Short mmCIF file of C-alpha atoms in Angstrom, two decimals:
data_model
loop_
_atom_site.label_atom_id
_atom_site.label_comp_id
_atom_site.label_asym_id
_atom_site.label_seq_id
_atom_site.Cartn_x
_atom_site.Cartn_y
_atom_site.Cartn_z
CA MET A 1 12.80 -8.58 14.79
CA ALA A 2 14.69 -5.19 15.03
CA THR A 3 15.17 -3.96 18.57
CA ALA A 4 15.28 -0.17 17.94
CA SER A 5 13.43 2.10 15.85
CA PRO A 6 15.15 4.24 13.17
CA GLY A 7 14.79 7.25 15.64
CA ASN A 8 15.40 10.68 14.05
CA PRO A 9 15.07 10.16 10.41
CA ASP A 10 18.11 12.49 9.86
CA ASP A 11 20.44 10.30 11.81
CA PRO A 12 22.31 8.02 9.21
CA THR A 13 22.81 5.06 11.83
CA PRO A 14 20.47 2.52 10.51
CA PRO A 15 17.90 0.56 12.82
CA THR A 16 19.71 -2.26 14.35
CA GLY A 17 19.22 -5.55 12.42
CA PRO A 18 20.01 -6.54 8.74
CA VAL A 19 20.92 -2.95 7.58
CA GLY A 20 24.77 -2.11 7.81
CA PRO A 21 26.04 1.41 8.21
CA ASP A 22 26.09 4.27 5.43
CA PRO A 23 29.53 4.04 4.00
CA ASP A 24 29.19 7.75 3.01
CA THR A 25 28.42 8.80 6.47
CA ASP A 26 31.10 9.77 9.03
CA LEU A 27 30.09 8.98 12.35
CA THR A 28 33.12 10.04 14.23
CA THR A 29 32.38 11.05 17.63
CA PRO A 30 34.18 13.85 19.63
CA SER A 31 36.22 12.20 22.51
CA HIS A 32 34.11 14.27 25.03
CA GLY A 33 30.72 15.91 24.87
CA VAL A 34 30.12 19.69 24.67
CA ALA A 35 29.39 21.54 27.93
CA ALA A 36 26.04 22.65 27.16
CA ALA A 37 23.26 22.99 24.43
CA VAL A 38 20.96 26.03 24.47
CA ILE A 39 17.69 25.37 22.57
CA LEU A 40 15.65 28.56 21.61
CA ALA A 41 12.02 28.07 22.15
CA ALA A 42 10.65 31.39 23.12
CA GLY A 43 9.04 32.43 19.88
CA ALA A 44 5.38 33.21 19.56
CA GLY A 45 4.75 31.03 16.46
CA THR A 46 1.89 33.04 15.39
CA ARG A 47 1.80 31.96 11.78
CA MET A 48 0.71 28.43 13.17
CA LYS A 49 -2.51 30.02 14.34
CA SER A 50 -3.10 27.48 16.99
CA ARG A 51 -3.86 27.93 20.66
CA ARG A 52 -1.30 25.09 21.30
CA SER A 53 2.40 26.11 21.18
CA LYS A 54 3.97 25.57 17.94
CA LEU A 55 6.60 23.68 19.17
CA LEU A 56 4.06 20.80 20.74
CA HIS A 57 2.77 20.10 17.16
CA GLU A 58 3.95 16.72 16.07
CA ILE A 59 5.64 15.00 13.15
CA ALA A 60 5.78 11.44 13.07
CA GLY A 61 4.58 11.11 16.64
CA ARG A 62 7.04 13.29 18.10
CA SER A 63 6.86 17.02 19.06
CA LEU A 64 9.18 19.65 17.31
CA LEU A 65 10.42 20.20 20.79
CA ASN A 66 10.98 16.56 21.24
CA TYR A 67 13.32 16.37 18.33
CA ALA A 68 15.39 19.19 19.34
CA VAL A 69 16.09 17.90 22.84
CA ASP A 70 16.63 14.39 21.49
CA ALA A 71 19.32 15.77 18.99
CA ALA A 72 21.11 17.78 21.70
CA VAL A 73 21.22 14.98 24.18
CA GLU A 74 22.45 12.28 21.61
CA ALA A 75 25.23 14.71 20.38
CA GLY A 76 26.56 14.65 24.12
CA ALA A 77 25.57 17.76 25.60
CA GLU A 78 26.33 17.62 29.33
CA HIS A 79 23.53 20.32 30.21
CA VAL A 80 20.74 21.07 27.93
CA VAL A 81 18.65 24.41 28.67
CA VAL A 82 15.44 25.24 26.86
CA VAL A 83 14.65 29.01 26.75
CA VAL A 84 10.91 29.34 26.77
CA GLY A 85 8.71 32.42 26.38
CA HIS A 86 5.51 32.56 24.60
CA GLN A 87 3.01 29.91 25.93
CA ARG A 88 5.54 28.97 28.49
CA ASP A 89 3.11 26.89 30.53
CA GLN A 90 2.41 24.46 27.83
CA VAL A 91 6.00 24.24 26.57
CA GLU A 92 7.15 23.59 30.53
CA ALA A 93 4.49 21.16 31.06
CA HIS A 94 5.45 19.24 27.84
CA LEU A 95 9.24 19.40 28.99
CA ALA A 96 8.32 17.86 32.26
CA GLU A 97 6.73 14.85 30.43
CA ILE A 98 9.39 14.21 27.77
CA ALA A 99 12.77 15.63 29.11
CA PRO A 100 12.43 16.36 32.93
CA HIS A 101 16.34 16.39 33.11
CA VAL A 102 16.45 19.47 30.95
CA THR A 103 17.00 23.11 32.33
CA VAL A 104 14.18 25.57 31.58
CA ALA A 105 15.11 29.43 31.39
CA VAL A 106 12.48 32.05 30.88
CA GLN A 107 13.21 34.85 28.48
CA THR A 108 12.67 38.10 30.43
CA ASP A 109 10.54 40.94 29.02
CA ASP A 110 13.28 43.53 29.42
CA ALA A 111 14.71 42.65 25.85
CA TYR A 112 14.32 40.30 22.79
CA GLY A 113 16.32 38.66 20.15
CA THR A 114 18.34 35.64 19.78
CA GLY A 115 21.38 37.05 21.70
CA HIS A 116 19.19 37.92 24.68
CA ALA A 117 17.83 34.51 24.68
CA VAL A 118 21.02 32.91 24.82
CA ARG A 119 22.05 35.10 27.52
CA CYS A 120 18.84 34.12 29.57
CA GLY A 121 19.71 30.46 29.06
CA LEU A 122 23.21 30.62 30.05
CA ARG A 123 22.58 32.92 33.15
CA VAL A 124 20.15 30.08 34.49
CA LEU A 125 22.47 27.36 33.74
CA THR A 126 25.58 28.63 34.98
CA GLU A 127 23.75 29.51 38.37
CA ARG A 128 23.45 25.93 38.69
CA THR A 129 26.50 24.71 37.16
CA GLY A 130 29.20 27.43 37.75
CA PRO A 131 31.32 28.89 34.89
CA LEU A 132 31.22 26.57 31.55
CA SER A 133 34.34 25.44 29.83
CA GLY A 134 34.38 23.63 26.47
CA GLU A 135 31.86 24.31 23.94
CA VAL A 136 28.21 25.52 23.90
CA LEU A 137 25.57 24.54 20.97
CA VAL A 138 22.96 26.84 20.14
CA THR A 139 20.04 25.40 18.22
CA TYR A 140 16.28 25.88 17.71
CA ALA A 141 13.19 24.03 18.78
CA ASP A 142 11.56 23.91 15.35
CA VAL A 143 14.19 22.24 13.16
CA PRO A 144 13.05 18.61 13.54
CA MET A 145 15.53 17.37 10.65
CA LEU A 146 18.48 18.47 12.43
CA GLY A 147 19.79 15.33 13.95
CA SER A 148 22.53 14.39 16.42
CA ALA A 149 24.99 13.12 13.69
CA THR A 150 24.96 16.61 12.07
CA LEU A 151 25.48 18.30 15.40
CA THR A 152 28.17 15.72 16.22
CA ALA A 153 29.89 16.67 12.88
CA LEU A 154 29.56 20.35 13.58
CA VAL A 155 31.46 20.03 16.88
CA GLY A 156 33.96 17.87 15.27
CA ALA A 157 34.81 20.24 12.57
CA HIS A 158 34.79 23.18 15.04
CA ARG A 159 37.48 21.28 17.12
CA ASP A 160 39.40 20.38 13.92
CA ALA A 161 39.67 24.02 12.69
CA GLY A 162 40.54 25.19 16.30
CA ALA A 163 37.61 27.68 15.87
CA SER A 164 36.22 29.96 18.42
CA ILE A 165 32.79 29.93 16.58
CA THR A 166 31.52 27.65 13.97
CA VAL A 167 28.20 28.28 12.09
CA LEU A 168 26.08 25.49 10.55
CA THR A 169 25.32 26.44 6.86
CA ALA A 170 23.56 25.13 3.79
CA GLU A 171 23.47 25.98 0.23
CA VAL A 172 19.89 26.64 -1.24
CA ASP A 173 18.62 27.24 -4.74
CA ASP A 174 16.64 30.35 -3.58
CA PRO A 175 18.49 32.25 -0.55
CA THR A 176 15.93 34.99 -0.71
CA GLY A 177 15.19 36.23 3.01
CA TYR A 178 18.25 34.38 4.25
CA GLY A 179 21.55 35.84 5.95
CA ARG A 180 24.28 35.18 3.41
CA ILE A 181 27.77 33.63 4.52
CA VAL A 182 30.67 35.65 3.28
CA ARG A 183 33.84 33.77 3.45
CA GLY A 184 37.44 34.96 3.02
CA GLU A 185 40.05 33.16 0.80
CA ALA A 186 41.02 30.70 3.34
CA GLY A 187 37.40 29.54 4.08
CA ASP A 188 37.14 31.50 7.22
CA VAL A 189 33.75 33.35 7.90
CA LEU A 190 34.19 37.09 7.35
CA GLY A 191 30.60 37.90 8.15
CA ILE A 192 26.84 37.22 7.75
CA VAL A 193 25.01 39.71 5.67
CA GLU A 194 21.21 39.86 6.05
CA HIS A 195 19.41 39.88 2.67
CA LYS A 196 17.96 43.24 3.10
CA ASP A 197 21.56 44.67 3.64
CA ALA A 198 23.28 42.55 0.70
CA GLY A 199 24.54 43.79 -2.26
CA PRO A 200 24.24 42.32 -5.72
CA ALA A 201 27.33 40.26 -5.15
CA GLU A 202 26.37 39.06 -1.71
CA ARG A 203 22.77 38.29 -3.04
CA ALA A 204 24.42 35.92 -5.44
CA ILE A 205 25.74 33.83 -2.60
CA ARG A 206 23.90 30.54 -2.11
CA GLU A 207 25.31 29.48 1.34
CA ILE A 208 22.90 30.61 3.84
CA ASN A 209 23.07 31.02 7.95
CA SER A 210 21.02 28.38 9.70
CA GLY A 211 21.34 30.26 12.89
CA ILE A 212 22.75 27.03 14.48
CA TYR A 213 26.28 27.36 16.06
CA VAL A 214 28.89 25.93 18.21
CA PHE A 215 30.92 28.44 20.27
CA ALA A 216 33.80 28.20 22.49
CA ALA A 217 32.09 28.69 26.09
CA ASP A 218 34.61 31.86 27.06
CA VAL A 219 33.98 33.43 23.51
CA LEU A 220 30.21 33.25 23.90
CA THR A 221 29.96 34.42 27.42
CA GLY A 222 32.40 37.14 27.08
CA ALA A 223 30.52 38.46 23.81
CA LEU A 224 27.08 38.18 25.06
CA ASP A 225 27.94 40.90 27.70
CA GLU A 226 28.98 43.39 24.93
CA LEU A 227 25.96 43.01 22.71
CA VAL A 228 24.14 46.16 22.09
CA PRO A 229 20.50 46.43 20.69
CA SER A 230 19.68 46.79 17.19
CA PRO A 231 18.90 50.52 16.56
CA VAL A 232 16.15 49.43 14.48
CA THR A 233 14.38 46.67 16.48
CA GLY A 234 15.96 47.01 19.82
CA GLU A 235 16.87 43.37 19.95
CA LEU A 236 20.03 41.88 20.77
CA TYR A 237 21.36 39.61 17.92
CA LEU A 238 23.47 36.57 18.24
CA THR A 239 25.08 37.01 14.89
CA ASP A 240 26.65 39.95 16.48
CA VAL A 241 28.87 37.65 18.46
CA LEU A 242 30.69 36.76 15.27
CA GLY A 243 31.79 40.10 14.65
CA ILE A 244 33.00 40.59 18.10
CA ALA A 245 35.06 37.31 17.94
CA ARG A 246 36.88 38.57 14.64
CA ARG A 247 37.51 41.92 16.22
CA ARG A 248 39.59 39.79 18.78
CA HIS A 249 41.07 37.90 16.05
CA ARG A 250 39.38 34.70 17.15
CA PRO A 251 38.90 32.38 14.19
CA VAL A 252 35.15 31.88 12.96
CA ARG A 253 34.42 29.01 10.61
CA ALA A 254 31.48 27.47 8.96
CA HIS A 255 30.34 23.88 8.41
CA LEU A 256 28.33 23.18 5.29
CA THR A 257 25.60 20.52 5.56
CA ALA A 258 24.70 18.57 2.36
CA ASP A 259 21.09 18.44 3.36
CA ARG A 260 19.07 21.63 3.39
CA TRP A 261 16.24 19.93 5.21
CA GLU A 262 18.49 19.71 8.27
CA VAL A 263 18.32 23.67 8.59
CA GLU A 264 14.76 24.15 7.46
CA GLY A 265 12.41 25.47 10.32
CA VAL A 266 8.59 25.10 10.68
CA ASN A 267 6.68 28.03 11.03
CA ASP A 268 3.18 27.16 9.67
CA ARG A 269 1.07 24.32 8.86
CA VAL A 270 2.01 24.13 5.30
CA GLN A 271 5.71 23.55 6.45
CA LEU A 272 4.67 21.18 9.21
CA GLN A 273 3.08 18.98 6.33
CA ARG A 274 5.99 19.42 4.10
CA MET A 275 8.25 18.52 6.67
CA GLY A 276 6.18 15.50 7.92
CA ALA A 277 5.79 14.22 4.44
CA GLU A 278 9.80 14.39 4.08
CA ILE A 279 10.30 12.83 7.34
CA ASN A 280 7.87 10.03 6.59
CA ARG A 281 9.49 9.36 3.09
CA ARG A 282 12.90 8.98 4.85
CA LEU A 283 11.50 6.66 7.51
CA LEU A 284 9.79 4.44 4.97
CA GLU A 285 12.87 4.43 2.89
CA ARG A 286 15.05 3.27 5.57
CA TRP A 287 12.75 0.68 6.62
CA MET A 288 12.45 -0.51 3.14
CA LEU A 289 16.26 -0.93 2.94
CA ALA A 290 16.00 -2.73 6.28
CA GLY A 291 13.93 -5.47 4.55
CA VAL A 292 10.21 -4.16 4.85
CA THR A 293 7.98 -4.25 1.88
CA VAL A 294 5.88 -0.86 1.37
CA VAL A 295 3.51 -1.52 -1.31
CA ASP A 296 2.37 2.35 -1.53
CA PRO A 297 4.78 4.69 0.27
CA ALA A 298 2.45 7.66 -0.78
CA SER A 299 -0.54 6.27 1.42
CA THR A 300 1.78 4.62 4.37
CA TRP A 301 2.65 6.62 7.50
CA VAL A 302 5.07 5.40 10.30
CA HIS A 303 6.07 7.20 13.37
CA ALA A 304 9.74 7.54 14.48
CA ASP A 305 9.44 5.06 17.28
CA VAL A 306 7.61 2.45 15.36
CA ASP A 307 9.60 -0.69 15.03
CA LEU A 308 9.14 -3.16 12.10
CA ALA A 309 11.23 -6.56 11.52
CA SER A 310 12.22 -7.80 8.18
CA ASP A 311 9.78 -9.18 5.80
CA VAL A 312 7.04 -7.22 7.19
CA THR A 313 4.52 -6.09 4.57
CA LEU A 314 2.78 -2.79 4.65
CA LEU A 315 -0.21 -2.55 2.43
CA PRO A 316 -1.83 0.99 1.12
CA ASN A 317 -3.45 3.18 3.75
CA THR A 318 -1.64 1.94 6.61
CA SER A 319 -0.74 4.10 9.63
CA LEU A 320 1.54 2.73 12.41
CA GLU A 321 1.66 5.35 15.34
CA GLY A 322 3.33 5.47 18.82
CA ALA A 323 5.39 2.59 19.69
CA THR A 324 3.82 0.08 17.60
CA THR A 325 6.03 -3.15 16.76
CA VAL A 326 5.49 -5.62 14.14
CA ALA A 327 7.18 -8.98 14.08
CA GLU A 328 8.74 -10.67 11.28
CA GLY A 329 6.54 -11.99 8.18
CA ALA A 330 3.42 -9.91 9.39
CA VAL A 331 1.09 -8.25 6.91
CA ILE A 332 -0.72 -5.10 7.95
CA GLY A 333 -3.23 -3.36 5.73
CA PRO A 334 -4.90 -2.29 3.64
CA ASP A 335 -6.80 0.62 5.64
CA VAL A 336 -5.28 -0.06 9.04
CA THR A 337 -4.46 2.28 11.89
CA LEU A 338 -2.43 0.82 14.80
CA VAL A 339 -1.49 2.87 17.83
CA ASP A 340 1.03 1.45 20.41
CA VAL A 341 0.13 -2.12 19.34
CA GLU A 342 2.34 -5.29 19.39
CA VAL A 343 1.78 -7.41 16.36
CA GLY A 344 3.50 -11.07 16.49
CA GLU A 345 5.17 -12.86 13.65
CA GLY A 346 3.25 -13.95 10.73
CA ALA A 347 0.01 -11.99 11.87
CA THR A 348 -2.30 -10.47 9.47
CA VAL A 349 -4.12 -7.35 10.16
CA THR A 350 -6.68 -6.01 7.59
CA ARG A 351 -9.02 -2.90 7.68
CA CYS A 352 -8.64 -2.39 11.50
CA GLN A 353 -8.39 0.23 14.03
CA ALA A 354 -6.47 -0.99 17.24
CA SER A 355 -4.57 0.82 20.23
CA LEU A 356 -2.77 -0.48 23.03
CA ALA A 357 -3.35 -4.10 22.12
CA VAL A 358 -1.57 -7.29 21.56
CA ILE A 359 -1.80 -9.49 18.30
CA GLY A 360 -0.20 -12.93 18.67
CA ALA A 361 1.84 -14.71 16.27
CA GLY A 362 -0.07 -16.20 13.33
CA ALA A 363 -3.24 -14.42 14.53
CA SER A 364 -5.89 -12.93 12.07
CA VAL A 365 -7.57 -9.53 12.66
CA GLY A 366 -10.14 -7.91 10.39
CA PRO A 367 -11.76 -6.91 8.31
CA TYR A 368 -13.57 -4.14 9.94
CA ALA A 369 -12.57 -4.95 13.50
CA TYR A 370 -11.88 -2.45 16.35
CA LEU A 371 -9.42 -3.39 19.13
CA ARG A 372 -9.80 -1.16 21.98
CA PRO A 373 -6.92 -0.84 24.88
CA GLY A 374 -6.39 -4.07 26.94
CA THR A 375 -7.07 -6.40 24.03
CA VAL A 376 -4.78 -9.38 23.74
CA LEU A 377 -5.21 -11.96 21.15
CA GLY A 378 -3.29 -15.24 21.42
CA ALA A 379 -1.42 -16.95 18.91
CA GLU A 380 -3.38 -18.15 15.95
CA GLY A 381 -6.33 -16.57 17.18
CA LYS A 382 -8.96 -14.63 15.39
CA ILE A 383 -10.89 -11.48 15.55
CA GLY A 384 -13.09 -11.02 12.61
CA THR A 385 -15.55 -8.73 10.73
CA PHE A 386 -17.41 -6.18 12.79
CA VAL A 387 -16.00 -7.19 16.18
CA GLU A 388 -15.24 -4.83 18.84
CA THR A 389 -12.92 -5.91 21.92
CA LYS A 390 -12.04 -4.10 25.04
CA ASN A 391 -10.07 -5.63 27.98
CA ALA A 392 -10.42 -8.89 26.35
CA ARG A 393 -7.90 -11.63 26.80
CA ILE A 394 -8.58 -14.00 23.93
CA GLY A 395 -6.67 -17.34 24.11
CA GLU A 396 -4.64 -19.31 21.30
CA ARG A 397 -6.53 -20.47 18.42
CA ALA A 398 -9.68 -18.93 20.05
CA LYS A 399 -12.15 -17.33 17.36
CA VAL A 400 -14.55 -14.33 17.69
CA PRO A 401 -15.41 -14.21 13.85
CA HIS A 402 -18.33 -12.02 13.38
CA LEU A 403 -20.48 -9.15 14.76
CA THR A 404 -19.54 -9.39 18.26
CA TYR A 405 -18.72 -7.03 21.30
CA ALA A 406 -16.37 -8.62 23.91
CA GLY A 407 -15.60 -6.30 26.62
CA ASP A 408 -13.98 -7.12 30.09
CA THR A 409 -13.68 -10.71 29.39
CA GLU A 410 -11.45 -13.67 29.17
CA ILE A 411 -11.97 -16.30 26.41
CA GLY A 412 -10.14 -19.58 26.81
CA GLU A 413 -7.87 -21.02 24.15
CA GLY A 414 -9.65 -23.12 21.38
CA SER A 415 -12.95 -21.57 22.09
CA ASN A 416 -15.39 -20.24 19.48
CA ILE A 417 -17.84 -17.40 19.79
CA GLY A 418 -20.79 -17.23 17.42
CA ALA A 419 -21.91 -14.34 15.32
CA GLY A 420 -23.83 -11.60 17.20
CA THR A 421 -22.58 -12.56 20.63
CA ILE A 422 -22.78 -9.66 23.17
CA PHE A 423 -20.72 -9.76 26.32
CA ALA A 424 -22.82 -7.31 28.42
CA ASN A 425 -20.49 -5.88 30.81
CA TYR A 426 -21.97 -2.71 32.05
CA ASP A 427 -24.82 -2.72 34.34
CA GLY A 428 -25.43 1.15 34.17
CA VAL A 429 -23.22 1.55 37.25
CA SER A 430 -20.03 -0.58 36.94
CA LYS A 431 -18.15 -2.62 34.58
CA ASN A 432 -18.04 -6.43 35.44
CA PRO A 433 -15.98 -9.11 34.13
CA SER A 434 -16.98 -12.68 32.69
CA SER A 435 -15.07 -15.65 31.19
CA VAL A 436 -15.31 -18.35 28.78
CA GLY A 437 -13.29 -21.44 29.43
CA ARG A 438 -11.13 -23.51 27.06
CA ASP A 439 -12.52 -25.23 23.99
CA SER A 440 -16.12 -23.95 24.75
CA PHE A 441 -18.80 -22.75 22.40
CA VAL A 442 -21.13 -19.83 22.60
CA GLY A 443 -23.89 -20.09 19.84
CA SER A 444 -24.94 -17.10 17.65
CA GLY A 445 -27.19 -14.27 18.80
CA SER A 446 -26.39 -14.90 22.56
CA VAL A 447 -26.07 -12.34 25.42
CA LEU A 448 -23.62 -13.22 28.27
CA ILE A 449 -24.88 -10.71 31.06
CA HIS A 450 -21.88 -10.16 33.32
CA PRO A 451 -20.65 -11.42 35.54
CA VAL A 452 -20.98 -15.17 34.54
CA GLU A 453 -18.61 -17.84 33.69
CA VAL A 454 -18.74 -20.40 31.13
CA GLY A 455 -16.77 -23.38 32.02
CA ASP A 456 -14.00 -25.39 30.20
CA GLY A 457 -15.71 -27.49 27.34
CA ALA A 458 -19.34 -26.12 27.82
CA TYR A 459 -21.83 -24.91 25.24
CA VAL A 460 -24.11 -22.10 25.21
CA ALA A 461 -27.21 -22.60 22.92
CA ALA A 462 -27.78 -19.97 20.26
CA GLY A 463 -30.16 -17.04 21.11
CA SER A 464 -29.62 -17.50 24.88
CA ALA A 465 -29.43 -14.64 27.53
CA VAL A 466 -27.10 -16.10 30.08
CA THR A 467 -27.39 -14.70 33.60
CA GLU A 468 -26.05 -17.75 35.44
CA SER A 469 -22.63 -19.50 35.08
CA VAL A 470 -22.42 -22.64 32.96
CA ARG A 471 -20.21 -25.31 34.42
CA PRO A 472 -17.73 -27.38 32.56
CA GLY A 473 -19.42 -29.85 30.09
CA GLN A 474 -22.99 -28.42 30.50
CA LEU A 475 -25.06 -26.89 27.94
CA GLY A 476 -26.58 -23.65 28.82
CA VAL A 477 -30.11 -22.60 27.25
CA ALA A 478 -31.72 -19.51 28.18
CA ARG A 479 -34.58 -18.70 25.93
CA GLY A 480 -38.25 -18.82 25.92
CA ARG A 481 -40.16 -22.05 24.37
CA GLN A 482 -41.42 -21.24 20.95
CA ARG A 483 -45.17 -21.20 20.31
CA ASN A 484 -46.88 -21.10 16.97
CA VAL A 485 -50.61 -19.68 16.68
CA ASP A 486 -52.54 -21.09 13.91
CA GLY A 487 -54.59 -18.92 11.82
CA TRP A 488 -53.23 -15.57 13.47
CA VAL A 489 -52.50 -13.91 10.27
CA PHE A 490 -55.97 -14.17 8.76
CA ARG A 491 -57.50 -13.02 11.93
CA ARG A 492 -55.35 -10.20 12.75
CA ARG A 493 -53.69 -9.14 9.44
CA PRO A 494 -56.51 -9.89 6.92
CA ASP A 495 -56.51 -8.33 3.56
CA THR A 496 -52.96 -7.97 3.48
CA ARG A 497 -50.01 -9.12 1.20
CA THR A 498 -48.91 -11.41 4.16
CA ALA A 499 -52.29 -13.00 4.35
CA ALA A 500 -52.69 -13.57 0.43
CA ALA A 501 -49.24 -15.12 0.68
CA ALA A 502 -50.13 -17.69 3.39
CA ASP A 503 -53.32 -18.32 1.45
CA ARG A 504 -51.34 -19.23 -1.63
CA ALA A 505 -49.10 -21.36 0.50
CA GLY A 506 -52.01 -23.60 1.42
CA ALA A 507 -52.63 -22.20 4.81
CA ARG A 508 -56.52 -22.40 5.43
CA PRO A 509 -58.15 -19.51 7.04
CA PRO A 510 -59.99 -20.86 10.15
CA ASP A 511 -63.59 -21.65 9.59
CA ALA A 512 -66.64 -20.71 11.62
CA ALA A 513 -66.44 -23.94 13.82
CA ASP A 514 -63.00 -23.19 14.93
CA HIS A 515 -63.41 -19.42 15.47
CA ALA A 516 -64.44 -19.67 18.92
CA HIS A 517 -61.49 -21.99 19.80
CA HIS A 518 -59.30 -19.53 18.33
CA GLU A 519 -60.64 -16.69 20.08
CA GLN A 520 -60.25 -18.33 23.23
CA GLU A 521 -56.52 -18.97 22.54
CA GLN A 522 -56.00 -15.44 21.47
CA GLN A 523 -57.62 -14.03 24.74
CA ARG A 524 -55.15 -16.13 26.58
CA THR A 525 -52.13 -14.37 24.82
CA ARG A 526 -53.63 -10.65 25.29
CA GLY A 527 -52.37 -8.10 27.86
CA ARG A 528 -54.45 -5.70 29.53
CA ASP A 529 -54.14 -3.34 26.66
CA GLY A 530 -55.64 -5.86 24.29
CA ALA A 531 -52.12 -6.22 22.46
CA PRO A 532 -50.98 -9.82 21.57
CA GLN A 533 -48.38 -10.88 24.13
CA ASP A 534 -46.21 -12.39 21.59
CA GLY A 535 -45.60 -8.94 20.34
CA GLY A 536 -47.03 -9.43 16.77
CA ASP A 537 -48.98 -6.38 16.79
CA GLN A 538 -45.68 -4.26 17.40
CA ALA A 539 -44.44 -5.14 14.02
#
């Protein structure tokens, strides 16, 4: 069984297990980490049209911000600062959950722009750490495909070139709207020309600026103090730092990524869906290369933290979410959603919804089963059709095959729960536990009214309403004695199809001599309102 998930789908390192390294990928890591990473997360995100911060929207089970923080940390940043602004309360609360170690800086309202945001981030960071030396990465919180391997390669290229600034670039088929990278003959960056300012020759350039950089710390901090507001927008632009560095004869370089997805941001829900589909495609491709069979990738979705072993089979319309793990040889699907579920070796799960549950090796679940949190199904056990479980521990080889609710209960190994059984755990005020012992049998249509215990090797008769415990080896019977009233249909339902059917079947209507006897019998069964106490008139 694999011991780690693929993580960021952009990271070329395969999941541990049967897949070897990608021979086309250079994973050379700089000998020491960068001094800091500044993640820009202050934008309004208005195109998402959501009350929730854009950065908290998820792809493959992780928020956009989560991807950015993970990439910076895994790239070796000694300090990570996230610059927040709009909907900052949401963003700060989310960071406290996913990355309490990062520093948070607030972009103040006295100025705007990327240059100002980086200035705010470094100001807060240096107040805590003192002056920075080495490199500073600047990236964005809405580029989920940007992985640590690419950031590591960016830093490596920066160091190899002895550059003061290195910008991450990509070549795209349609660069409309992007800033163009203008290079010199030696490949150095002469400048970045925005689309609106570009002439015909510059607009023909397909290499674009991603807005992601690595800076020499001293160059960045010095240049930030020299930035002046744009005469058009009044904003401070980080791209102006490149011009300041060139005027000081400090080399500026570019590192071209071969994968345009790495620099593509998410601004609206259309882009969110498109990015999610691409990340899912890559995750599934990597798992298939690791020995997982995915019958229909178009209808199969897995989260980034899911862990799959070799020879797992995923059938159509399967969604594996959260930290779900699936062991070798298990078959999942069709029509299955698992959230934070552990599936054992060789288990089968069909048409099922489950969360925070454990399914043992060789066990069988479904179809149409609902496993709620706290369900633990033992090895070779069975949870069958139209069964709902919650806080239920079901032992090895135990079976709950049909039409059952089992809540707050423990069922011993080898026991069998008959169809239509209800574990009545709620008394209107509190939940109560019950248990069924080993190798016991609960007959169909029974109700176990908690708290009760059915001992080892005991039986509960079908149709029982059990209110007292059944000791080992006993048969528990809790139902009224059946009584059949002759002639009732002819007296109480005359001139009906039922009476005609009874007549054709040979049942004789009561004659006059028997009438008084039957009336006396009927009177004994009447309640005060005159209705038969056997409930027949309520049909």
